[in-house]
CSV table of C-alpha atoms in Angstrom, one decimal:
chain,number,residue,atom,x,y,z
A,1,UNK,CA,0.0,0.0,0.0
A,2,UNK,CA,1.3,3.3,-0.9
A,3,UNK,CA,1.0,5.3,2.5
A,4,UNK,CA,1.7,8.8,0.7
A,5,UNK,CA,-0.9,8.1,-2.0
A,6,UNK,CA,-3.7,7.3,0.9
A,7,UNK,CA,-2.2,10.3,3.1
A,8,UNK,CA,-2.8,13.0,-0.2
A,9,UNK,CA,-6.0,10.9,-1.4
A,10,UNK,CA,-8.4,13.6,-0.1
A,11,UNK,CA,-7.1,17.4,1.3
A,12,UNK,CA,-10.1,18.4,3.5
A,13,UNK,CA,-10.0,22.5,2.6
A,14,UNK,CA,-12.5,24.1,4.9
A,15,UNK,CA,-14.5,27.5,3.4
A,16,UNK,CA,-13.6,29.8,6.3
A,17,UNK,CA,-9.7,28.7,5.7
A,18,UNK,CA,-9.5,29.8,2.3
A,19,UNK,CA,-12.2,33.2,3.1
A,20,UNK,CA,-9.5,34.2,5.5
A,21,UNK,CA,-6.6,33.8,3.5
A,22,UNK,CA,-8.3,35.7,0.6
A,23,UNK,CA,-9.6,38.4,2.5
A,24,UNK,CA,-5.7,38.9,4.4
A,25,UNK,CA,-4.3,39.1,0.7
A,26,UNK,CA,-6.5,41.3,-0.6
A,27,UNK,CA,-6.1,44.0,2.8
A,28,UNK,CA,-2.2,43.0,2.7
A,29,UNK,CA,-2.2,44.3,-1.2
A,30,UNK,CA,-4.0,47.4,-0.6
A,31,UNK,CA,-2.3,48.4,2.5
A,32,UNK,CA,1.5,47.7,1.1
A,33,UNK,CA,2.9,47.8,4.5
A,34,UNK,CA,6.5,47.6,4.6
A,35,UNK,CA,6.8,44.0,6.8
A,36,UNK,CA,4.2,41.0,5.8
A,37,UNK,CA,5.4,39.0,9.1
A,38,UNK,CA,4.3,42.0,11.6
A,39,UNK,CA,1.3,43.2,9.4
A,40,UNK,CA,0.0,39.7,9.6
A,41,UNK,CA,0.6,39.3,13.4
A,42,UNK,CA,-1.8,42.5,13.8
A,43,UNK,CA,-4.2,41.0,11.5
A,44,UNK,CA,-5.3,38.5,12.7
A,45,UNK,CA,-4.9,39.1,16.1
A,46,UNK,CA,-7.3,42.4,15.4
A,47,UNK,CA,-9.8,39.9,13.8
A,48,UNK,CA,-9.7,37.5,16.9
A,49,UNK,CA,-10.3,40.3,18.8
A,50,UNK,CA,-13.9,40.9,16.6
A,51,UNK,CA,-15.2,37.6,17.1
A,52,UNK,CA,-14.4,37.5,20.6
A,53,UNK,CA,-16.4,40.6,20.9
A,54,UNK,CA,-19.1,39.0,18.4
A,55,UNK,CA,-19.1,36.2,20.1
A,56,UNK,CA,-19.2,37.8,23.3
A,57,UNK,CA,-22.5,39.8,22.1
A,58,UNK,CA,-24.4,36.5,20.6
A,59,UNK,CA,-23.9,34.5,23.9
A,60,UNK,CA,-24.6,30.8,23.2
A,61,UNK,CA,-25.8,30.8,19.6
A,62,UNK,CA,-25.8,29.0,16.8
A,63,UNK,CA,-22.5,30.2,15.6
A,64,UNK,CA,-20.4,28.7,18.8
A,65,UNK,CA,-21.5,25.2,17.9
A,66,UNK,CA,-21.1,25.0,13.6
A,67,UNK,CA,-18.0,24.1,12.6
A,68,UNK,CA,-17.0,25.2,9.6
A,69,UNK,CA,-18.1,23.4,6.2
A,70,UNK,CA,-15.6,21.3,5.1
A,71,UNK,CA,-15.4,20.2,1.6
A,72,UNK,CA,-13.1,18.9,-0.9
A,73,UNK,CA,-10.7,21.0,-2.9
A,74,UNK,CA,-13.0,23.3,-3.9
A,75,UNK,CA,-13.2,23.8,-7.9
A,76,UNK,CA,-12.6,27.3,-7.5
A,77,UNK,CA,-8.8,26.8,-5.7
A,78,UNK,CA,-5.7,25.1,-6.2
A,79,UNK,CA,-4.4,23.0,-3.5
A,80,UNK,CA,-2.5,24.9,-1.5
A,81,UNK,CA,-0.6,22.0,0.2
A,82,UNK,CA,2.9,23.2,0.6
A,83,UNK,CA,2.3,26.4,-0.6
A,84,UNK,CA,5.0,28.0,1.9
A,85,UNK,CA,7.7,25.7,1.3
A,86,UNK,CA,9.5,27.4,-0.9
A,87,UNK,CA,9.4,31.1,0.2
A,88,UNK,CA,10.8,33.5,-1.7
A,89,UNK,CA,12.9,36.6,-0.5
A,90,UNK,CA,10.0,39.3,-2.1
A,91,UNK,CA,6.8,38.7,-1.3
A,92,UNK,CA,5.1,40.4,-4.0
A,93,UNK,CA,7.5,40.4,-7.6
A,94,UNK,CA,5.2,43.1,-9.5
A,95,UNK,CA,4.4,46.5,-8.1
A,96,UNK,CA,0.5,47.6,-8.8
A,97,UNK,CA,-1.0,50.6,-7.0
A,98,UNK,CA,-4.7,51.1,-7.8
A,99,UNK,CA,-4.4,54.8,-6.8
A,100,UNK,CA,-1.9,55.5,-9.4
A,101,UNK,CA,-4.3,53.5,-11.9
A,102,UNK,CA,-7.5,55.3,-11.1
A,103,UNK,CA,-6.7,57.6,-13.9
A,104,UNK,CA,-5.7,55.5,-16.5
A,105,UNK,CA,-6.9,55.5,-20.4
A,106,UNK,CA,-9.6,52.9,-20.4
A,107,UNK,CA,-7.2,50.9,-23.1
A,108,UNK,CA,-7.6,47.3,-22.1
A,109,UNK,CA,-6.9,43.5,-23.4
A,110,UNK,CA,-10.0,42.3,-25.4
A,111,UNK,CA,-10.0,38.9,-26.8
A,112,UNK,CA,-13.6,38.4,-29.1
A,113,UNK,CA,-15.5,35.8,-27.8
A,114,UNK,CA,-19.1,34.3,-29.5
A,115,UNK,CA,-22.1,35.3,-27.6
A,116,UNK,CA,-22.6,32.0,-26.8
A,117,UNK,CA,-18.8,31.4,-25.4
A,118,UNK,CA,-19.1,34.6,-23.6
A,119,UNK,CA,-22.3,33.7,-21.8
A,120,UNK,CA,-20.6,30.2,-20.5
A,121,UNK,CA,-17.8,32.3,-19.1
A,122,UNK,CA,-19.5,34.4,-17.8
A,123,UNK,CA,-21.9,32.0,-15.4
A,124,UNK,CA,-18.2,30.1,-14.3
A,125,UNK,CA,-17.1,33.0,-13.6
A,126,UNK,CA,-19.8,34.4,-11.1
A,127,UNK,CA,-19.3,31.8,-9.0
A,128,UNK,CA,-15.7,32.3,-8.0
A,129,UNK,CA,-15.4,33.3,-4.3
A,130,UNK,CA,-12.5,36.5,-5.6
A,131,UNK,CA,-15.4,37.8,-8.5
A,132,UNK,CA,-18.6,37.2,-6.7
A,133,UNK,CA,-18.6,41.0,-5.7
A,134,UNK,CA,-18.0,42.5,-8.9
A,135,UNK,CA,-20.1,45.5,-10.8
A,136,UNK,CA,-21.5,44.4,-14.1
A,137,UNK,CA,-18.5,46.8,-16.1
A,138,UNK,CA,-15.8,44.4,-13.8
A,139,UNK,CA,-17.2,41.7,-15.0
A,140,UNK,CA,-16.9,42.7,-18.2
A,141,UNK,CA,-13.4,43.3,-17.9
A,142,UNK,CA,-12.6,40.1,-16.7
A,143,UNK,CA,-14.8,38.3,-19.7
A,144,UNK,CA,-12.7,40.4,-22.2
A,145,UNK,CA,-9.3,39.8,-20.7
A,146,UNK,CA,-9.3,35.9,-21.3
A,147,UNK,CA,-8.2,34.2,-23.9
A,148,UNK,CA,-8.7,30.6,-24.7
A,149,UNK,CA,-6.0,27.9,-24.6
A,150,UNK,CA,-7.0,24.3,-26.2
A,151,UNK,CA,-5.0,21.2,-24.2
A,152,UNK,CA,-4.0,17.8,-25.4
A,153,UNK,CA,-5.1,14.5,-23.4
A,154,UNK,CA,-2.1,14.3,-20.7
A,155,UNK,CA,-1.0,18.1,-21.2
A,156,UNK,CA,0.5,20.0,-18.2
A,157,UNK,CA,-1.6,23.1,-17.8
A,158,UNK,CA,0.2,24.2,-14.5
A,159,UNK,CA,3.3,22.0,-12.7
A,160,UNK,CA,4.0,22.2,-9.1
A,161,UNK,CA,6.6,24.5,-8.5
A,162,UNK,CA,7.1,26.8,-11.3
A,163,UNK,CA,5.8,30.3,-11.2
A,164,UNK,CA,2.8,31.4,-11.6
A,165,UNK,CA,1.4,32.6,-14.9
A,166,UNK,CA,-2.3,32.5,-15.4
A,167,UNK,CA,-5.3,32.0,-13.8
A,168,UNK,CA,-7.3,29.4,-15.4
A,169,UNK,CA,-11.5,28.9,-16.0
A,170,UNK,CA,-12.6,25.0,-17.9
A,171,UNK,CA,-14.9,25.2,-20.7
A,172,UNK,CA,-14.6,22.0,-21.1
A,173,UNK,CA,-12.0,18.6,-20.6
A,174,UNK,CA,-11.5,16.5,-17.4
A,175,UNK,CA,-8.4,17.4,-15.1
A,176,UNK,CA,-6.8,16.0,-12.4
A,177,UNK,CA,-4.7,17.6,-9.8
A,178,UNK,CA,-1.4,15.5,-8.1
A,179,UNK,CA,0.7,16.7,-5.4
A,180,UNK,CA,3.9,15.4,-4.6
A,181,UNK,CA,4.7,16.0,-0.5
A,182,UNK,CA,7.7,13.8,-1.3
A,183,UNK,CA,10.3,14.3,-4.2
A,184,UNK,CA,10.5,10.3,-3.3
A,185,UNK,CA,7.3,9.4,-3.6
A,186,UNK,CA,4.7,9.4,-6.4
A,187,UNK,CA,2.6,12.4,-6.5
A,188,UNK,CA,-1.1,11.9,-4.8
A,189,UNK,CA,-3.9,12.4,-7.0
A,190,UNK,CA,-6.0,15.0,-4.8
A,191,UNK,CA,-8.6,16.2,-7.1
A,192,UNK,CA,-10.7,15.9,-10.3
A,193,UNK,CA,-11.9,18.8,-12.3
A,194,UNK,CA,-15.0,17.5,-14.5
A,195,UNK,CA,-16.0,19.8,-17.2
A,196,UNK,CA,-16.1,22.7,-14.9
A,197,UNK,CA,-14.4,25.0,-12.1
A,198,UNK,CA,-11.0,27.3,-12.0
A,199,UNK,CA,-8.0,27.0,-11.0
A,200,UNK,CA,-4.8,29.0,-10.6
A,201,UNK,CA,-5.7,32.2,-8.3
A,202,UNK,CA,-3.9,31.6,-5.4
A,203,UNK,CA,-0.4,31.6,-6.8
A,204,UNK,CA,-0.8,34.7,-8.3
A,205,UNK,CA,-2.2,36.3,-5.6
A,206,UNK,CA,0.7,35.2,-3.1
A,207,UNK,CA,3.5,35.3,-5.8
A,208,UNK,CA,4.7,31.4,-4.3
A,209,UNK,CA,5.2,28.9,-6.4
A,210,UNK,CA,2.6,26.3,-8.2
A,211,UNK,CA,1.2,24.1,-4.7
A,212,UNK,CA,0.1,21.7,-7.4
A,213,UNK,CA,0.5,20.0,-10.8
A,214,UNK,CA,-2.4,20.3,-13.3
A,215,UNK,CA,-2.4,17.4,-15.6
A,216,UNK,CA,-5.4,16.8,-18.7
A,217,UNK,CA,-6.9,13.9,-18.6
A,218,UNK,CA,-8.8,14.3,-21.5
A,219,UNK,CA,-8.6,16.7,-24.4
A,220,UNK,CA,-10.3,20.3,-23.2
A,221,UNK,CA,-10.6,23.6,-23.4
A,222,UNK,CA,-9.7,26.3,-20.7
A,223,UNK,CA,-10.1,30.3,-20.2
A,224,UNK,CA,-7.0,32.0,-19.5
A,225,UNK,CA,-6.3,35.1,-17.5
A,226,UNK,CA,-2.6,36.3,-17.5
A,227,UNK,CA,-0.8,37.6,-14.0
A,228,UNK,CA,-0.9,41.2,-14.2
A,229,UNK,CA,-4.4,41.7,-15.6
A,230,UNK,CA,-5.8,39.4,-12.7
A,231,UNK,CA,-4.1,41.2,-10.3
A,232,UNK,CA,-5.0,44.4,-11.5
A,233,UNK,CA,-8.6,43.9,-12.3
A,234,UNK,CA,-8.8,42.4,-8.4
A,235,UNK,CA,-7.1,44.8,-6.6
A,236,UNK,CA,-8.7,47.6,-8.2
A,237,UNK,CA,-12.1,46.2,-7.2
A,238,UNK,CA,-11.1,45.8,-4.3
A,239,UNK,CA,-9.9,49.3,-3.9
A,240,UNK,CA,-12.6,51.2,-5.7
A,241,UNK,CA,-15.2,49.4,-4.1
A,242,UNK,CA,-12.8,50.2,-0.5
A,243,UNK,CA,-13.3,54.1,-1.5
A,244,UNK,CA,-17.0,53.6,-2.2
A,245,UNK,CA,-18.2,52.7,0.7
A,246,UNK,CA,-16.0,54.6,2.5
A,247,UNK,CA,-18.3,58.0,2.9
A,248,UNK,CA,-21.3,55.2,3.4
A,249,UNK,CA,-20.2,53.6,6.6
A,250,UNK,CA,-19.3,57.1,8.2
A,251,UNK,CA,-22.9,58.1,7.2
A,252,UNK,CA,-24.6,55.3,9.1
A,253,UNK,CA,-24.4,55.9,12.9
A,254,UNK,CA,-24.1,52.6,14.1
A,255,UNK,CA,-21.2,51.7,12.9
A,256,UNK,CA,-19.3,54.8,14.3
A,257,UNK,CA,-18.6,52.4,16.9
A,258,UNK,CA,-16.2,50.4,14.8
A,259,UNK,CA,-13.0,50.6,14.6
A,260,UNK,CA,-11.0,51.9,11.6
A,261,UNK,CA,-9.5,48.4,11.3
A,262,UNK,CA,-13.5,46.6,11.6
A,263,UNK,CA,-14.6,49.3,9.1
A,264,UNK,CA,-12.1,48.6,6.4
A,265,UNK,CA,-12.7,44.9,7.0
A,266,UNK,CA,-17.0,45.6,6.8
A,267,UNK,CA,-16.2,47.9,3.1
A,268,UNK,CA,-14.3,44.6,1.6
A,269,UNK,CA,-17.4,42.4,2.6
A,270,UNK,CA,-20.2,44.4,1.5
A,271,UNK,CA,-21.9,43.5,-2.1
A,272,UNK,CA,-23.5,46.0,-4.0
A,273,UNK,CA,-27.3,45.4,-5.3
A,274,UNK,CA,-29.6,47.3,-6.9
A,275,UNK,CA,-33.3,47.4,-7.4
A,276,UNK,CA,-35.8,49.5,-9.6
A,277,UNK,CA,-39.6,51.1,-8.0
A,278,UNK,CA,-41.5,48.1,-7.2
A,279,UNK,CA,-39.7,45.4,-6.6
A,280,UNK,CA,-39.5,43.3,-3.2
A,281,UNK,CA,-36.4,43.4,-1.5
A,282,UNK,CA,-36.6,40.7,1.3
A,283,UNK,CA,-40.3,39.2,1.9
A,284,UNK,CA,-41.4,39.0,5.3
A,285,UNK,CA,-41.6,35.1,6.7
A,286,UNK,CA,-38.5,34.4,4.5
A,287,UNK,CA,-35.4,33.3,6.2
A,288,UNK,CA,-32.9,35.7,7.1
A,289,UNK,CA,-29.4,35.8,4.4
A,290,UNK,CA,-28.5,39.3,5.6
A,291,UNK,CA,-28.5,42.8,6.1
A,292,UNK,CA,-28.6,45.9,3.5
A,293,UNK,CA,-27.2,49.3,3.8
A,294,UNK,CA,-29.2,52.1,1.7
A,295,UNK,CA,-26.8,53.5,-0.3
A,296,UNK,CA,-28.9,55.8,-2.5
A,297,UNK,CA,-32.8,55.8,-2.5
A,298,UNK,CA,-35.4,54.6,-0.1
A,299,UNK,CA,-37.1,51.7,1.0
A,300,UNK,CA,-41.0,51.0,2.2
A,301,UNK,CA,-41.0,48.6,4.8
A,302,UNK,CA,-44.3,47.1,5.5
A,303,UNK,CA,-46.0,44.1,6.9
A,304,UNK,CA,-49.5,42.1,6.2
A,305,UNK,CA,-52.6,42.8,8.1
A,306,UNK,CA,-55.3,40.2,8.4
A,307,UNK,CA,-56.7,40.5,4.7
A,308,UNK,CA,-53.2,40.0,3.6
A,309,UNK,CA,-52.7,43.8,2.5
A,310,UNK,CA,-49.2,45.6,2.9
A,311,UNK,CA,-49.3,47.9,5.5
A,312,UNK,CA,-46.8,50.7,5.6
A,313,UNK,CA,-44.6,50.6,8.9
A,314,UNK,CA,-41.6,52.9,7.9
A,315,UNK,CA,-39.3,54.4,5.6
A,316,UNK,CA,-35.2,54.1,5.5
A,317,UNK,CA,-33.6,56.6,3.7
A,318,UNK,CA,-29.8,57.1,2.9
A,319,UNK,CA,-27.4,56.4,5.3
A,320,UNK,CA,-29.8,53.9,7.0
A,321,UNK,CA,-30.2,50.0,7.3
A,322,UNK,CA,-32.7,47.3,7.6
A,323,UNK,CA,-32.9,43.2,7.6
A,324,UNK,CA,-30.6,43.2,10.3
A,325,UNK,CA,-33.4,42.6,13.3
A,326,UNK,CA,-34.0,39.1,12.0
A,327,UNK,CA,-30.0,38.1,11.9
A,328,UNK,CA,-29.8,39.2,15.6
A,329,UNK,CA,-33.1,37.2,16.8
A,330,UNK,CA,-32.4,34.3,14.6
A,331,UNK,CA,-36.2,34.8,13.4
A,332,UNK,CA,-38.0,34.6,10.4
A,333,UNK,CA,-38.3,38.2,8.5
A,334,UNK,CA,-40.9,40.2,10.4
A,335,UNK,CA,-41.9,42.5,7.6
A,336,UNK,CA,-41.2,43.2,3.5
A,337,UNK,CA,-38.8,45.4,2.3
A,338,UNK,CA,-39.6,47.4,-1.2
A,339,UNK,CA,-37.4,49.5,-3.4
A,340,UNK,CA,-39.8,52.9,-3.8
A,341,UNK,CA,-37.8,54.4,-6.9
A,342,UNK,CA,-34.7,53.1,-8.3
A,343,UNK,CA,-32.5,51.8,-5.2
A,344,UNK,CA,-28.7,51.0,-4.2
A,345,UNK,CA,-27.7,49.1,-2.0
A,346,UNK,CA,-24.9,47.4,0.3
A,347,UNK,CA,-25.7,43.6,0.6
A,348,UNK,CA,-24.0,42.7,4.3
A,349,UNK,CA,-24.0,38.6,3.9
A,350,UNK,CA,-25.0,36.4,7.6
A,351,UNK,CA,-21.5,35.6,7.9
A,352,UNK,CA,-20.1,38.1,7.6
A,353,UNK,CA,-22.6,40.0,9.7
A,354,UNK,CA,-22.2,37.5,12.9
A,355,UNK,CA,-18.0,38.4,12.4
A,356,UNK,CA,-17.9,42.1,11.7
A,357,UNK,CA,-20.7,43.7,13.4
A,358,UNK,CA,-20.4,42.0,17.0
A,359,UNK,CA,-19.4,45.2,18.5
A,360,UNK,CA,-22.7,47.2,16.9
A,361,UNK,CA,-25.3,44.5,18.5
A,362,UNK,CA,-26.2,45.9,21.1
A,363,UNK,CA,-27.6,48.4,19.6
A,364,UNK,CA,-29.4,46.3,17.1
A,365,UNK,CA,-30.7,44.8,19.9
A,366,UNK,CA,-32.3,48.2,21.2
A,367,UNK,CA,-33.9,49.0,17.6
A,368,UNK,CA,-35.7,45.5,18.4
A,369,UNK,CA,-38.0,46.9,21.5
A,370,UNK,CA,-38.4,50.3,19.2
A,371,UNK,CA,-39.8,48.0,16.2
A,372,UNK,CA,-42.2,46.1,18.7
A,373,UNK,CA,-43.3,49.8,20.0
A,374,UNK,CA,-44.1,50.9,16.0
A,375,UNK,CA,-45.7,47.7,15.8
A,376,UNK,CA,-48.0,47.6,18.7
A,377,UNK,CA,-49.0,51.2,17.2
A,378,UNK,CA,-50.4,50.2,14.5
A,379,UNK,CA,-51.9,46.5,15.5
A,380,UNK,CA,-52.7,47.3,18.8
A,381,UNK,CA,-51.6,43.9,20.6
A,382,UNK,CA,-49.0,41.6,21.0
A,383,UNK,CA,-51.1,38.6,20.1
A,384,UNK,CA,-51.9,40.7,17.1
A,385,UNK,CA,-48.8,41.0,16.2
A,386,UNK,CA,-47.9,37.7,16.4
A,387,UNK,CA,-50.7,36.6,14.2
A,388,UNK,CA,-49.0,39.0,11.1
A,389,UNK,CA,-45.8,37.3,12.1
């Protein structure tokens, strides 16, 4: 029996591992402090320090007893088994600072692409945890900047090791990834890519070294993305979207109770949404998936009365928020949310709520007893209320 093989048969990644890790790169690339080692040690020591103070606000709740989700290699990463074994002396070999570029002369890399290749692209590329945040014009930067690269059965795409040069999407082609923990032993056949998924990110991200070797097992059909344009199309997300909602946190009063550190950490999770006059934003009885910011516009929250007619409760304007009563009860939605007029706003996933926003839950919790006054108001009991509920 070959022990190494059995040993690398399956790497067990967990989601919050490789969250963490993408979310330190992406503040470590922004920042450009001058030592990785010590910027890292305040880090994460300033992020334990937020979920001991989330943690501390929840009390015993569902968070304290889920482990994280544990999965295979996910099909949006590269195994990132020895990733640190051969450190370089510079962290980070090309220079890219998204202030300087803010000014730049729109020219870009466009490969042409049918509508019909485009459109596959496009849906394996909205699933990737570094895009999933991206405006609709990012997006279409990314789609223009790849260029497709056919592979022969048994082709190395990437080997374990070299440098990094692109970041890759499958259109099509089965692929297999080996890692070798042992220059004496045979690599270990970790993972299978079937038809679909992307690879390649986290090496150009880091600057390390390959963590894995990419072989074809079939004949197939990849999207590439080359170093530089990845890095520059992510970091300047990243950054622009950093700026953006900026002058929104310090117009929403709650979170003036965050540190700089927790606010910069709250702009990188936040997801933009928008929504034209009419349409429902969260529907009351639904379970909870987040909070939203108002960015621009206003919202009609209402509930249903007895004949099943929206009834008006309130209105958030700018600089305000709503969803967030039914993350902190762990409750069903208790009213509707509607966008009156074209709206935008900042999506704040569950997650990422219970780990940023500990420190602001308390007074979350007050708006609770204020909501229950509006309500009694307008239905006039508690058993009332918990009829529309």
């Amino acid at each position: 029996m070959n022990r190494g093989g059995s040993v690398g048969a399956r790497v067990q990644v967990p989601d919050e591992l490789r969250e963490v890790l993408l979310e330190f790169t992406i503040s470590y690339l922004l920042e450009q402090p001058g030592d990785v080692v010590c910027y890292a040690s305040e880090y994460f020591n300033r992020l334990r320090e937020a979920r001991a103070s989330a943690q501390l606000y929840e009390g015993a709740g569902p968070s304290e007893t889920l482990s994280p989700d544990e999965s295979t290699l996910s099909k949006e990463e590269e195994p990132p088994v020895g990733r640190f074994q051969n450190r370089r002396k510079s962290v980070f070999a090309e220079t890219y600072d998204p202030e300087e570029d803010e000014d730049d002369d729109g020219t870009r890399t466009i490969f042409p692409k049918s509508d019909e290749q485009r459109q596959c692209l496009s849906e394996a590329v909205r699933n990737i945890l570094l895009f999933r945040s991206l405006e609709k014009e990012q997006m279409n930067e990314v789609l223009d900047a790849m260029f497709e690269r056919k592979v022969a059965k048994d082709e190395l795409v990437i080997k374990q090791g070299d440098d990094g040069d692109n970041f890759y999407v499958i259109q099509s082609g089965i692929f297999h990834a080996y890692v070798q923990a042992d220059p004496r032993q045979e690599p270990a056949h970790i993972h299978t890519y079937d038809n679909r998924g992307s690879f390649g990110e986290l090496a150009l991200l880091y600057n390390m070294p390959r963590a894995a070797t990419i072989k074809a097992h079939t004949e197939g059909s990849l999207w590439a993305m080359d170093r530089q344009t990845f890095r520059r199309i992510l970091l300047k997300s990243a950054f622009k979207k950093r700026k953006m909602y900026e002058a929104l946190i310090e117009s929403v009063p709650m979170l003036k109770t965050l540190q700089p550190y927790e606010r910069m950490n709250l702009a990188d999770a936040l997801v933009p949404r928008t929504f034209g006059k009419g349409e429902r934003i969260i529907k009351q009885g639904d379970a909870a998936d987040g909070m939203y910011f108002v960015e621009n516009g206003e919202v009609m929250i209402s509930v249903l009365d007895d004949s099943g007619k929206e009834i008006e409760i309130n209105r958030i304007a700018k600089g305000g928020y709503f969803g967030e009563l039914a993350l902190v009860t762990h409750r069903p939605r208790a009213a509707s949310a509607f966008a009156d007029g074209d709206v935008k706003l900042a999506f704040l996933d569950v997650e990422a709520f219970e780990r940023l926003l500990g420190p602001c839950m308390e007074i979350m919790k007050r708006n609770i007893t204020d909501y229950e006054d509006q309500m009694l108001k307008i239905f006039g009991s508690k058993q009332n209320m918990r009829d529309i509920r």
